[in-house]
Short mmCIF file of C-alpha atoms in Angstrom, two decimals:
data_model
loop_
_atom_site.label_atom_id
_atom_site.label_comp_id
_atom_site.label_asym_id
_atom_site.label_seq_id
_atom_site.Cartn_x
_atom_site.Cartn_y
_atom_site.Cartn_z
CA MET A 80 -6.57 10.86 29.65
CA HIS A 81 -7.91 10.45 26.07
CA PRO A 82 -9.32 8.30 24.56
CA LEU A 83 -6.70 7.28 21.98
CA ASP A 84 -3.76 7.43 24.17
CA LYS A 85 -5.32 5.45 26.50
CA ALA A 86 -5.66 2.63 23.69
CA LEU A 87 -1.93 3.82 22.99
CA GLU A 88 -0.76 2.65 26.33
CA LEU A 89 1.33 -0.88 26.40
CA GLU A 90 3.42 -1.91 28.50
CA SER A 91 6.59 -3.22 29.23
CA ALA A 92 6.50 -7.55 28.47
CA GLY A 93 9.66 -8.88 27.95
CA ASP A 94 12.47 -7.83 25.24
CA ASP A 95 10.70 -6.76 22.45
CA LEU A 96 7.37 -7.58 23.78
CA LEU A 97 4.50 -4.54 24.90
CA ARG A 98 1.56 -5.79 25.69
CA GLY A 99 -2.78 -3.21 26.14
CA ARG A 100 -5.76 -4.20 25.41
CA THR A 101 -8.60 -3.18 23.75
CA LEU A 102 -11.46 -1.23 25.51
CA PRO A 103 -15.17 -0.69 24.58
CA GLU A 104 -15.10 2.56 23.72
CA TRP A 105 -13.42 1.72 20.40
CA ALA A 106 -15.04 -1.49 19.47
CA ASN A 107 -16.55 -2.04 16.34
CA MET A 108 -18.88 -4.37 15.29
CA VAL A 109 -15.90 -7.31 15.25
CA GLY A 110 -13.31 -6.28 17.25
CA PRO A 111 -11.69 -2.50 17.64
CA PHE A 112 -11.79 -0.15 14.44
CA GLY A 113 -8.80 -1.10 12.64
CA GLY A 114 -6.91 2.77 12.82
CA ILE A 115 -6.47 2.40 16.35
CA THR A 116 -4.91 -1.23 16.03
CA ALA A 117 -2.59 0.92 13.23
CA ALA A 118 -1.97 3.10 15.36
CA THR A 119 -1.29 0.52 18.20
CA MET A 120 0.91 -1.26 15.69
CA LEU A 121 2.88 1.51 14.98
CA GLN A 122 3.57 3.51 18.28
CA ALA A 123 4.41 -0.72 19.49
CA VAL A 124 7.32 0.64 17.68
CA GLU A 125 7.79 3.96 18.83
CA LEU A 126 7.85 3.41 22.14
CA ASN A 127 10.85 0.38 20.85
CA PRO A 128 13.98 1.74 22.97
CA GLN A 129 15.73 0.93 18.90
CA ARG A 130 13.67 3.04 17.31
CA HIS A 131 15.47 4.73 14.85
CA GLY A 132 13.08 7.99 12.59
CA ARG A 133 10.14 9.03 12.76
CA PRO A 134 7.62 7.06 10.72
CA ILE A 135 7.50 7.43 7.17
CA ALA A 136 5.48 4.75 6.25
CA LEU A 137 3.21 1.12 7.12
CA THR A 138 1.93 -2.18 6.70
CA VAL A 139 -1.02 -3.39 8.82
CA ASN A 140 -2.68 -6.24 7.37
CA TYR A 141 -6.02 -8.36 9.74
CA VAL A 142 -5.49 -11.24 9.86
CA ALA A 143 -8.40 -12.22 12.32
CA PRO A 144 -11.06 -10.02 14.62
CA ILE A 145 -9.01 -8.89 17.71
CA ALA A 146 -10.94 -10.86 20.75
CA ASP A 147 -12.07 -8.53 23.87
CA GLY A 148 -9.08 -8.71 26.53
CA ASP A 149 -5.28 -8.47 26.65
CA PHE A 150 -2.62 -9.07 23.67
CA GLU A 151 0.68 -9.55 23.33
CA ILE A 152 3.07 -7.09 20.47
CA LYS A 153 6.23 -8.47 19.63
CA THR A 154 8.27 -5.66 17.78
CA ARG A 155 11.73 -7.01 15.24
CA ALA A 156 14.20 -4.68 14.42
CA VAL A 157 14.84 -6.67 10.91
CA LYS A 158 17.14 -3.61 9.15
CA THR A 159 18.53 -0.45 10.71
CA ASN A 160 20.09 1.77 8.33
CA ARG A 161 22.57 4.73 8.11
CA SER A 162 18.78 6.15 6.96
CA ASN A 163 16.10 4.47 8.44
CA GLN A 164 15.28 1.11 9.94
CA HIS A 165 12.31 -2.33 8.91
CA TRP A 166 10.32 -3.39 10.53
CA ILE A 167 8.07 -6.98 11.51
CA VAL A 168 5.16 -5.85 14.38
CA GLU A 169 3.15 -8.60 15.43
CA LEU A 170 -0.66 -8.47 17.93
CA SER A 171 -1.56 -11.72 19.27
CA GLN A 172 -4.27 -13.18 22.28
CA ALA A 173 -3.53 -16.31 23.62
CA GLY A 174 -0.67 -17.32 21.24
CA GLU A 175 -2.63 -16.70 17.79
CA VAL A 176 -1.41 -13.88 16.05
CA LYS A 177 -4.24 -11.25 14.95
CA THR A 178 -2.45 -8.66 12.62
CA THR A 179 0.71 -8.30 10.95
CA ALA A 180 2.52 -5.05 10.16
CA THR A 181 5.35 -3.90 9.32
CA ALA A 182 6.61 -0.66 9.34
CA ILE A 183 9.30 1.59 7.93
CA PHE A 184 11.22 4.63 10.42
CA GLY A 185 13.97 6.62 9.48
CA LEU A 186 15.33 10.25 8.79
CA ARG A 187 13.87 12.76 7.16
CA ARG A 188 16.09 15.38 5.02
CA ASP A 189 15.69 18.78 3.79
CA GLY A 190 15.68 18.79 -0.44
CA TRP A 191 13.78 19.05 -2.76
CA SER A 192 9.40 19.74 -2.69
CA ASP A 193 6.10 19.86 -4.41
CA THR A 194 3.25 18.32 -3.91
CA GLU A 195 1.10 17.86 -6.21
CA ILE A 196 -3.10 17.10 -5.99
CA GLU A 197 -4.50 20.57 -4.51
CA GLN A 198 -7.33 19.45 -1.25
CA PRO A 199 -11.16 19.72 -2.07
CA GLN A 200 -12.33 23.22 -2.51
CA VAL A 201 -15.35 22.47 0.29
CA CYS A 202 -16.61 24.17 3.04
CA ALA A 203 -15.40 24.91 5.65
CA PRO A 204 -16.12 22.35 8.70
CA GLU A 205 -17.79 25.08 11.85
CA ASP A 206 -20.34 25.29 7.97
CA VAL A 207 -20.56 21.33 7.66
CA GLU A 208 -23.21 19.47 10.77
CA PRO A 209 -21.28 16.86 12.58
CA SER A 210 -22.59 13.26 10.89
CA VAL A 211 -24.20 10.80 12.99
CA PRO A 212 -23.57 7.69 12.56
CA PRO A 213 -26.20 5.72 11.61
CA PHE A 214 -25.97 3.34 13.46
CA GLY A 215 -24.41 2.35 17.39
CA VAL A 216 -21.59 1.94 16.88
CA ALA A 217 -19.57 2.84 19.97
CA TRP A 218 -15.34 4.24 18.40
CA PHE A 219 -17.78 6.51 16.02
CA ASP A 220 -18.04 8.88 19.03
CA ASN A 221 -14.12 9.11 18.99
CA PHE A 222 -14.28 11.35 16.22
CA ASP A 223 -15.37 14.21 14.62
CA MET A 224 -16.90 13.50 11.57
CA ARG A 225 -18.34 15.89 8.69
CA PHE A 226 -19.50 15.09 6.07
CA VAL A 227 -18.86 17.49 3.09
CA ASP A 228 -19.71 13.90 0.52
CA GLY A 229 -20.69 11.17 0.19
CA GLY A 230 -22.03 10.05 3.88
CA MET A 231 -22.55 6.36 4.96
CA PRO A 232 -25.85 5.34 3.49
CA ASP A 233 -29.53 5.55 5.94
CA ALA A 234 -29.57 2.10 6.84
CA ALA A 235 -32.93 2.67 7.63
CA ASN A 236 -34.43 3.93 4.23
CA ASP A 237 -34.41 2.30 0.47
CA PRO A 238 -30.75 1.25 -0.92
CA VAL A 239 -29.56 4.52 -2.94
CA GLU A 240 -27.08 3.04 -5.35
CA SER A 241 -24.38 5.93 -6.36
CA ALA A 242 -22.32 6.17 -9.63
CA SER A 243 -19.50 8.02 -7.40
CA SER A 244 -17.18 6.34 -4.77
CA THR A 245 -15.74 9.36 -3.17
CA SER A 246 -16.33 10.65 0.42
CA THR A 247 -15.15 14.12 1.20
CA LEU A 248 -14.70 14.74 5.00
CA TRP A 249 -13.34 16.98 7.77
CA VAL A 250 -12.56 15.15 10.63
CA ARG A 251 -10.43 15.00 14.43
CA ASN A 252 -9.97 13.38 17.73
CA ASN A 253 -13.53 13.76 19.75
CA PRO A 254 -12.59 15.32 22.33
CA PRO A 255 -9.89 17.83 20.18
CA ARG A 256 -6.01 15.86 20.97
CA PRO A 257 -2.74 17.12 18.81
CA LEU A 258 -1.52 15.03 15.76
CA ASP A 259 0.72 13.06 15.51
CA PHE A 260 1.89 10.09 14.00
CA VAL A 261 -0.40 7.84 15.97
CA ALA A 262 -4.04 10.40 15.52
CA LEU A 263 -2.14 10.70 11.64
CA THR A 264 -2.73 7.20 11.61
CA ALA A 265 -6.47 5.88 13.27
CA VAL A 266 -8.01 8.64 10.87
CA SER A 267 -6.29 7.17 8.07
CA ASP A 268 -8.78 4.34 8.34
CA ILE A 269 -11.49 6.88 9.12
CA PHE A 270 -13.58 6.12 5.62
CA TYR A 271 -16.46 3.37 6.52
CA PRO A 272 -16.50 0.85 3.37
CA ARG A 273 -16.82 2.86 -0.36
CA ILE A 274 -18.88 -0.58 -1.44
CA PHE A 275 -21.34 0.75 1.46
CA LEU A 276 -21.43 4.32 -0.75
CA ARG A 277 -21.98 2.52 -4.27
CA ARG A 278 -24.87 -0.14 -2.85
CA GLY A 279 -26.71 3.28 -0.81
CA GLN A 280 -27.34 -0.06 1.99
CA PHE A 281 -24.50 -2.03 4.52
CA VAL A 282 -22.69 -5.07 3.36
CA PRO A 283 -20.62 -7.21 5.46
CA ALA A 284 -16.90 -5.52 4.70
CA GLY A 285 -13.75 -5.55 6.16
CA THR A 286 -9.94 -4.47 5.66
CA VAL A 287 -7.28 -6.92 4.83
CA SER A 288 -4.59 -4.56 4.58
CA ILE A 289 -3.78 -0.93 4.19
CA SER A 290 -0.19 1.22 4.24
CA VAL A 291 0.01 3.96 5.52
CA TYR A 292 2.79 6.37 3.84
CA PHE A 293 4.57 9.79 5.54
CA HIS A 294 4.54 12.37 3.48
CA ALA A 295 4.73 15.48 7.37
CA ASP A 296 6.75 15.26 9.40
CA ASP A 297 6.59 16.35 12.85
CA GLU A 298 6.65 20.37 12.56
CA GLN A 299 4.39 19.41 10.03
CA LEU A 300 2.47 17.86 12.51
CA ALA A 301 2.78 19.87 15.12
CA ALA A 302 1.52 22.25 12.38
CA GLN A 303 -1.94 21.49 12.79
CA GLY A 304 -2.24 21.26 16.46
CA ASP A 305 -5.83 20.47 16.78
CA ASP A 306 -7.28 21.45 13.88
CA PHE A 307 -9.61 19.29 11.93
CA LEU A 308 -8.27 17.22 8.83
CA LEU A 309 -9.63 17.46 5.08
CA GLY A 310 -10.50 13.20 3.78
CA THR A 311 -11.25 12.32 1.00
CA ALA A 312 -11.35 8.73 -0.04
CA ARG A 313 -12.37 6.77 -2.70
CA ALA A 314 -12.93 2.62 -4.79
CA HIS A 315 -11.06 1.79 -8.06
CA ARG A 316 -12.32 -1.92 -8.14
CA TYR A 317 -14.41 -4.70 -7.50
CA SER A 318 -13.75 -7.65 -8.20
CA GLY A 319 -14.29 -10.70 -6.71
CA GLY A 320 -15.40 -9.95 -3.17
CA TYR A 321 -12.82 -7.83 -3.46
CA PHE A 322 -12.22 -4.11 -3.51
CA ASP A 323 -9.18 -1.38 -3.17
CA GLN A 324 -9.72 2.18 -1.63
CA SER A 325 -7.56 5.42 -1.95
CA ALA A 326 -7.58 8.17 0.56
CA ARG A 327 -5.72 11.35 1.38
CA LEU A 328 -5.57 13.52 3.71
CA PHE A 329 -4.77 16.64 4.84
CA GLY A 330 -4.45 20.38 7.00
CA ARG A 331 -6.61 22.08 7.19
CA ASP A 332 -4.08 24.54 6.00
CA GLY A 333 -3.81 22.63 2.38
CA THR A 334 -0.72 20.25 3.25
CA LEU A 335 -1.52 16.36 2.03
CA LEU A 336 -0.45 15.06 5.53
CA ALA A 337 -0.42 11.54 4.18
CA THR A 338 -1.37 9.41 1.50
CA SER A 339 -3.50 5.46 2.09
CA HIS A 340 -4.99 3.01 0.48
CA GLN A 341 -6.50 -0.47 1.58
CA PHE A 342 -7.72 -3.27 -0.16
CA VAL A 343 -11.38 -4.72 1.20
CA TYR A 344 -13.34 -8.52 1.36
CA PHE A 345 -16.76 -7.45 0.93
CA LYS A 346 -20.11 -9.94 0.48
CA ALA A 347 -22.82 -8.20 -1.78
CA MET B 68 13.50 -20.59 -20.13
CA HIS B 69 12.48 -17.67 -20.12
CA PRO B 70 13.82 -14.92 -18.07
CA LEU B 71 11.19 -14.26 -15.92
CA ASP B 72 11.11 -18.21 -15.14
CA LYS B 73 14.84 -18.65 -14.83
CA ALA B 74 14.11 -15.56 -12.23
CA LEU B 75 11.61 -17.41 -10.84
CA GLU B 76 13.13 -21.01 -10.30
CA LEU B 77 13.65 -21.64 -6.35
CA GLU B 78 14.39 -24.90 -4.39
CA SER B 79 13.48 -26.82 -1.45
CA ALA B 80 16.05 -25.63 1.37
CA GLY B 81 13.89 -27.18 3.94
CA ASP B 82 10.79 -26.87 5.02
CA ASP B 83 9.39 -23.35 4.59
CA LEU B 84 12.97 -22.51 2.97
CA LEU B 85 13.54 -22.00 -0.34
CA ARG B 86 16.64 -21.33 -2.13
CA GLY B 87 17.23 -18.59 -5.08
CA ARG B 88 19.98 -16.51 -7.07
CA THR B 89 19.92 -13.38 -8.82
CA LEU B 90 20.91 -13.37 -12.93
CA PRO B 91 22.61 -11.37 -14.30
CA GLU B 92 20.19 -10.13 -16.51
CA TRP B 93 17.97 -8.61 -13.84
CA ALA B 94 19.89 -6.07 -12.71
CA ASN B 95 19.18 -2.41 -12.42
CA MET B 96 21.51 -0.06 -10.91
CA VAL B 97 22.23 -1.49 -6.96
CA GLY B 98 20.62 -5.57 -6.94
CA PRO B 99 18.35 -6.82 -9.28
CA PHE B 100 15.05 -5.02 -10.33
CA GLY B 101 12.32 -4.30 -7.72
CA GLY B 102 9.77 -5.53 -9.71
CA ILE B 103 11.65 -9.52 -10.28
CA THR B 104 12.82 -9.01 -5.99
CA ALA B 105 8.66 -8.69 -5.45
CA ALA B 106 7.22 -11.56 -7.82
CA THR B 107 10.31 -13.85 -6.05
CA MET B 108 8.98 -13.13 -2.98
CA LEU B 109 5.06 -14.06 -3.55
CA GLN B 110 6.51 -16.73 -6.25
CA ALA B 111 8.31 -18.77 -3.02
CA VAL B 112 4.11 -18.78 -1.21
CA GLU B 113 2.61 -19.92 -4.50
CA LEU B 114 5.37 -22.44 -4.64
CA ASN B 115 4.58 -23.49 -0.53
CA PRO B 116 2.78 -26.41 -0.35
CA GLN B 117 0.80 -24.83 2.34
CA ARG B 118 -0.71 -21.68 0.45
CA HIS B 119 -4.49 -21.32 -0.39
CA GLY B 120 -5.61 -19.47 -2.49
CA ARG B 121 -4.48 -17.68 -4.97
CA PRO B 122 -2.54 -13.89 -4.40
CA ILE B 123 -4.58 -11.07 -3.25
CA ALA B 124 -2.77 -8.29 -1.87
CA LEU B 125 1.30 -7.87 -1.17
CA THR B 126 3.87 -5.44 0.19
CA VAL B 127 7.09 -6.07 -0.26
CA ASN B 128 9.68 -3.41 1.71
CA TYR B 129 13.24 -3.19 0.37
CA VAL B 130 15.24 -3.12 2.86
CA ALA B 131 18.38 -3.44 1.87
CA PRO B 132 20.43 -3.85 -1.48
CA ILE B 133 20.85 -7.13 -3.14
CA ALA B 134 23.97 -8.72 -3.24
CA ASP B 135 25.06 -10.75 -6.83
CA GLY B 136 24.87 -15.10 -5.63
CA ASP B 137 22.26 -16.73 -4.04
CA PHE B 138 19.88 -15.68 -1.23
CA GLU B 139 17.07 -17.94 0.72
CA ILE B 140 13.27 -17.04 0.96
CA LYS B 141 11.99 -18.02 4.27
CA THR B 142 7.93 -18.25 4.08
CA ARG B 143 5.26 -18.31 6.88
CA ALA B 144 1.09 -19.60 6.76
CA VAL B 145 0.82 -16.96 9.64
CA LYS B 146 -2.98 -18.67 9.68
CA THR B 147 -4.61 -19.36 7.85
CA ASN B 148 -8.93 -18.57 7.57
CA ARG B 149 -11.10 -20.43 5.96
CA SER B 150 -11.46 -17.80 2.61
CA ASN B 151 -8.26 -16.09 2.87
CA GLN B 152 -4.07 -16.23 4.69
CA HIS B 153 -1.79 -14.24 5.81
CA TRP B 154 2.36 -14.73 4.96
CA ILE B 155 5.10 -12.67 6.31
CA VAL B 156 8.67 -12.83 3.08
CA GLU B 157 11.75 -12.95 4.49
CA LEU B 158 14.81 -12.98 2.03
CA SER B 159 18.47 -13.23 2.88
CA GLN B 160 21.63 -14.10 2.12
CA ALA B 161 24.04 -15.44 4.98
CA GLY B 162 21.39 -14.73 7.46
CA GLU B 163 21.13 -10.52 6.44
CA VAL B 164 18.08 -10.21 5.97
CA LYS B 165 17.20 -8.01 2.54
CA THR B 166 13.21 -7.87 1.20
CA THR B 167 10.40 -8.69 3.25
CA ALA B 168 7.54 -9.05 2.01
CA THR B 169 3.32 -9.88 3.64
CA ALA B 170 0.91 -11.34 1.66
CA ILE B 171 -2.78 -12.49 1.64
CA PHE B 172 -4.40 -14.94 -0.30
CA GLY B 173 -7.34 -15.94 -0.65
CA LEU B 174 -10.64 -17.33 -1.91
CA ARG B 175 -12.35 -14.75 -5.05
CA ARG B 176 -15.92 -14.79 -4.89
CA ASP B 177 -18.44 -14.02 -7.04
CA GLY B 178 -20.68 -10.94 -6.11
CA TRP B 179 -21.52 -7.15 -7.70
CA SER B 180 -17.93 -5.77 -9.39
CA ASP B 181 -17.60 -2.97 -11.59
CA THR B 182 -14.30 -0.85 -11.75
CA GLU B 183 -15.37 2.40 -11.65
CA ILE B 184 -12.23 4.72 -14.41
CA GLU B 185 -11.59 3.65 -17.31
CA GLN B 186 -7.86 2.67 -18.88
CA PRO B 187 -6.86 6.58 -21.06
CA GLN B 188 -7.19 6.28 -23.95
CA VAL B 189 -3.88 6.12 -26.33
CA CYS B 190 -2.67 4.88 -29.18
CA ALA B 191 -1.85 0.92 -30.17
CA PRO B 192 1.33 0.06 -28.82
CA GLU B 193 1.80 -0.97 -32.64
CA ASP B 194 1.94 1.91 -33.03
CA VAL B 195 4.07 3.56 -30.84
CA GLU B 196 8.52 2.97 -30.80
CA PRO B 197 9.70 0.44 -28.28
CA SER B 198 11.40 3.11 -26.21
CA VAL B 199 15.71 2.26 -25.92
CA PRO B 200 15.77 3.10 -21.88
CA PRO B 201 18.91 6.34 -21.41
CA PHE B 202 21.04 3.94 -19.73
CA GLY B 203 22.70 0.56 -20.48
CA VAL B 204 20.25 -1.22 -17.58
CA ALA B 205 20.24 -5.08 -17.79
CA TRP B 206 17.18 -5.20 -17.15
CA PHE B 207 15.48 -3.22 -19.16
CA ASP B 208 16.30 -5.78 -21.79
CA ASN B 209 13.65 -7.76 -20.21
CA PHE B 210 10.04 -5.73 -20.73
CA ASP B 211 8.66 -4.04 -24.32
CA MET B 212 8.35 -0.53 -23.49
CA ARG B 213 6.04 2.14 -24.97
CA PHE B 214 5.88 5.55 -23.43
CA VAL B 215 2.51 7.59 -24.57
CA ASP B 216 3.08 9.92 -21.56
CA GLY B 217 5.63 10.93 -19.86
CA GLY B 218 8.53 8.92 -21.37
CA MET B 219 12.03 9.45 -18.99
CA PRO B 220 14.32 11.82 -19.02
CA ASP B 221 17.33 11.60 -22.60
CA ALA B 222 20.10 12.13 -19.85
CA ALA B 223 22.43 13.68 -23.38
CA ASN B 224 20.62 16.56 -22.81
CA ASP B 225 19.86 19.42 -20.30
CA PRO B 226 17.40 18.41 -17.61
CA VAL B 227 13.68 19.58 -18.75
CA GLU B 228 10.94 19.98 -15.82
CA SER B 229 8.00 18.63 -16.63
CA ALA B 230 4.94 19.60 -14.90
CA SER B 231 3.33 16.01 -14.33
CA SER B 232 4.74 12.80 -12.98
CA THR B 233 2.38 11.04 -15.17
CA SER B 234 4.06 8.67 -17.09
CA THR B 235 1.51 5.96 -19.02
CA LEU B 236 3.00 3.03 -21.30
CA TRP B 237 2.46 -0.05 -23.47
CA VAL B 238 4.39 -2.76 -22.00
CA ARG B 239 4.85 -6.22 -22.10
CA ASN B 240 7.44 -9.52 -21.77
CA ASN B 241 10.32 -9.60 -23.69
CA PRO B 242 10.33 -11.53 -25.71
CA PRO B 243 6.94 -12.40 -24.73
CA ARG B 244 4.58 -14.10 -21.87
CA PRO B 245 1.50 -15.10 -20.95
CA LEU B 246 0.73 -13.22 -18.26
CA ASP B 247 0.30 -14.38 -15.53
CA PHE B 248 0.55 -13.05 -11.16
CA VAL B 249 4.21 -13.59 -10.52
CA ALA B 250 4.20 -11.98 -13.66
CA LEU B 251 1.10 -9.02 -13.04
CA THR B 252 3.10 -8.20 -10.29
CA ALA B 253 6.98 -7.37 -11.85
CA VAL B 254 5.15 -5.26 -13.98
CA SER B 255 3.58 -3.43 -11.07
CA ASP B 256 6.95 -2.02 -10.93
CA ILE B 257 8.19 -0.62 -14.04
CA PHE B 258 7.62 2.25 -13.35
CA TYR B 259 10.57 4.53 -13.37
CA PRO B 260 10.74 7.06 -9.69
CA ARG B 261 8.77 10.14 -10.56
CA ILE B 262 11.44 12.45 -9.52
CA PHE B 263 12.90 11.69 -12.60
CA LEU B 264 9.85 12.72 -15.19
CA ARG B 265 9.74 16.16 -12.76
CA ARG B 266 13.18 16.66 -12.02
CA GLY B 267 13.87 16.22 -16.14
CA GLN B 268 16.91 14.19 -15.14
CA PHE B 269 18.87 10.93 -12.93
CA VAL B 270 18.76 11.41 -8.93
CA PRO B 271 19.68 9.08 -6.63
CA ALA B 272 16.07 7.27 -5.39
CA GLY B 273 15.16 3.52 -4.51
CA THR B 274 11.66 2.26 -3.81
CA VAL B 275 11.04 1.38 0.34
CA SER B 276 8.08 -0.07 -0.23
CA ILE B 277 5.24 -1.30 -2.56
CA SER B 278 2.31 -2.59 -2.42
CA VAL B 279 0.16 -4.17 -4.75
CA TYR B 280 -3.54 -5.15 -4.81
CA PHE B 281 -4.18 -8.23 -7.50
CA HIS B 282 -8.09 -7.43 -9.70
CA ALA B 283 -8.02 -9.75 -11.17
CA ASP B 284 -7.76 -13.93 -11.31
CA ASP B 285 -6.54 -15.88 -12.48
CA GLU B 286 -8.76 -16.30 -15.78
CA GLN B 287 -9.02 -12.83 -16.34
CA LEU B 288 -5.58 -12.45 -16.33
CA ALA B 289 -4.87 -15.94 -18.55
CA ALA B 290 -7.15 -13.13 -21.22
CA GLN B 291 -5.17 -11.26 -21.58
CA GLY B 292 -2.07 -13.86 -23.16
CA ASP B 293 1.06 -12.45 -23.77
CA ASP B 294 -0.30 -9.35 -25.02
CA PHE B 295 0.46 -5.34 -23.39
CA LEU B 296 -0.95 -3.85 -20.43
CA LEU B 297 -0.95 -0.71 -21.15
CA GLY B 298 0.49 1.14 -16.76
CA THR B 299 0.23 4.52 -15.84
CA ALA B 300 1.78 6.02 -12.63
CA ARG B 301 1.55 9.22 -10.49
CA ALA B 302 2.78 11.37 -7.93
CA HIS B 303 0.98 13.11 -4.84
CA ARG B 304 3.76 13.62 -2.67
CA TYR B 305 7.62 14.58 -2.59
CA SER B 306 8.27 15.66 1.13
CA GLY B 307 11.75 15.49 3.24
CA GLY B 308 13.40 13.22 1.01
CA TYR B 309 10.86 10.83 -0.24
CA PHE B 310 7.94 10.59 -2.07
CA ASP B 311 4.91 8.39 -3.68
CA GLN B 312 3.77 6.81 -6.60
CA SER B 313 0.16 5.26 -7.26
CA ALA B 314 0.17 2.74 -10.51
CA ARG B 315 -3.18 1.26 -12.77
CA LEU B 316 -2.04 -2.01 -14.66
CA PHE B 317 -5.03 -2.27 -17.94
CA GLY B 318 -4.89 -5.14 -19.93
CA ARG B 319 -5.40 -4.25 -23.96
CA ASP B 320 -8.93 -5.02 -23.19
CA GLY B 321 -9.07 -2.01 -20.68
CA THR B 322 -9.23 -4.83 -17.41
CA LEU B 323 -8.39 -2.47 -14.31
CA LEU B 324 -5.31 -6.43 -13.33
CA ALA B 325 -4.20 -4.41 -10.68
CA THR B 326 -3.19 -1.29 -8.56
CA SER B 327 -0.32 -0.53 -7.03
CA HIS B 328 1.99 2.06 -4.86
CA GLN B 329 5.23 2.52 -3.88
CA PHE B 330 6.53 5.06 -1.67
CA VAL B 331 10.25 6.16 -2.37
CA TYR B 332 13.76 7.79 -1.02
CA PHE B 333 15.49 10.12 -3.36
CA LYS B 334 18.45 13.10 -3.28
CA ALA B 335 17.31 15.56 -4.93
#
């Protein structure tokens, strides 16, 4: 089974309650990779028989580190409207909430459409070397990341500060896997903390909240197959121990699939 | 009492429960202005005696229209960490949830800081005519808005499409009121739906979710006094009946006070 799907395996543990577990292959410095946690929160709604429509918007709040082992996810349909549905989702371990989320699912309708931004003009992923993560964190191995701009600092060198916080990379699951909403959610959190790039070194940092807006429908996601996506992210302000970062995820065909924003704690 | 503070008057209705009411002066086309609802959700946490620290990030989901009259707000401190605190907030009328929110409060710490963007170079607010709203919506009167770019379409004219979705305006409370987190939250939703600008006409549209990242602390907000803020917003993609818009709010002194993002339903 693909490591993404393995992480998203949830079993019923009662009404609106699912049970899952952390996997060593998704481990981050502390707890699992935030992107897999976000995808798991979305998956919990996907699996609820009351679910109406497809993912529209998701916000995930990282409340406390998830310990290795089992967790429970409680999903609650707050309200089902004609065209959309609002959810509150909570992930707990031993009765303690570790992650909260709100999700909006809904029906998409055809109508006027336009995209105002274009994907950055960069080399094809085949012409970029796969990036080697600068230190051993398990979850990196689940993605093939090819940075065309703003790669990770090299911890072996003296810090080199960067005036820009922008990273742009080709990314896909490793091994490749067809794109869907859960996979897109995981990739939305692929961008390492922008403070690392600005400061040219690793500092304590962790996302407190991430929001994902899904611009694509099932058909547009399916059209990407298991191909690379092009992601780009930047920050706007660092102050008081927090900074924001905003990301855009394009298909190789230029379709803007998702925009994502997060607020990150840091110490530097 | 200032109309903003009047709207934020909440009385205790039990443990973690507050009661408030809609005001005719904040009425939008349907229900109250989204910004005042978002500010009210934040205010409910501000008033909770368990509140720890100051606002860091807020996400508000507009679940269903709020009817004229009383509402109840339930706040729940999900977890209090050493440096931050996570909240789930629900606004209900007659037992039916109308709005949900998650809020992160926390302590800010001094450290490395930087702002990567500058406020747009525009005329001073004193050199811009106050904008006259194109149709009679009550809440507009609570703000002095002065558009320097991307003003509202004029419903009296034939639609003139715009290639850009950017609006930039000076805005402050009317009458002026010192800036704080709740006032900043309300202003974060000041930007009319970008689809109106692109299409040059009014179409059905409503925010489904908004997130606000607070970059400023109390001191930086207080330094703005009751002066104008400069806000700018744009969209990235319109598809399947939804679009996103991202906003930046600067003090007149150039301080980036907040960034905000929302996902909006539309029919066009």
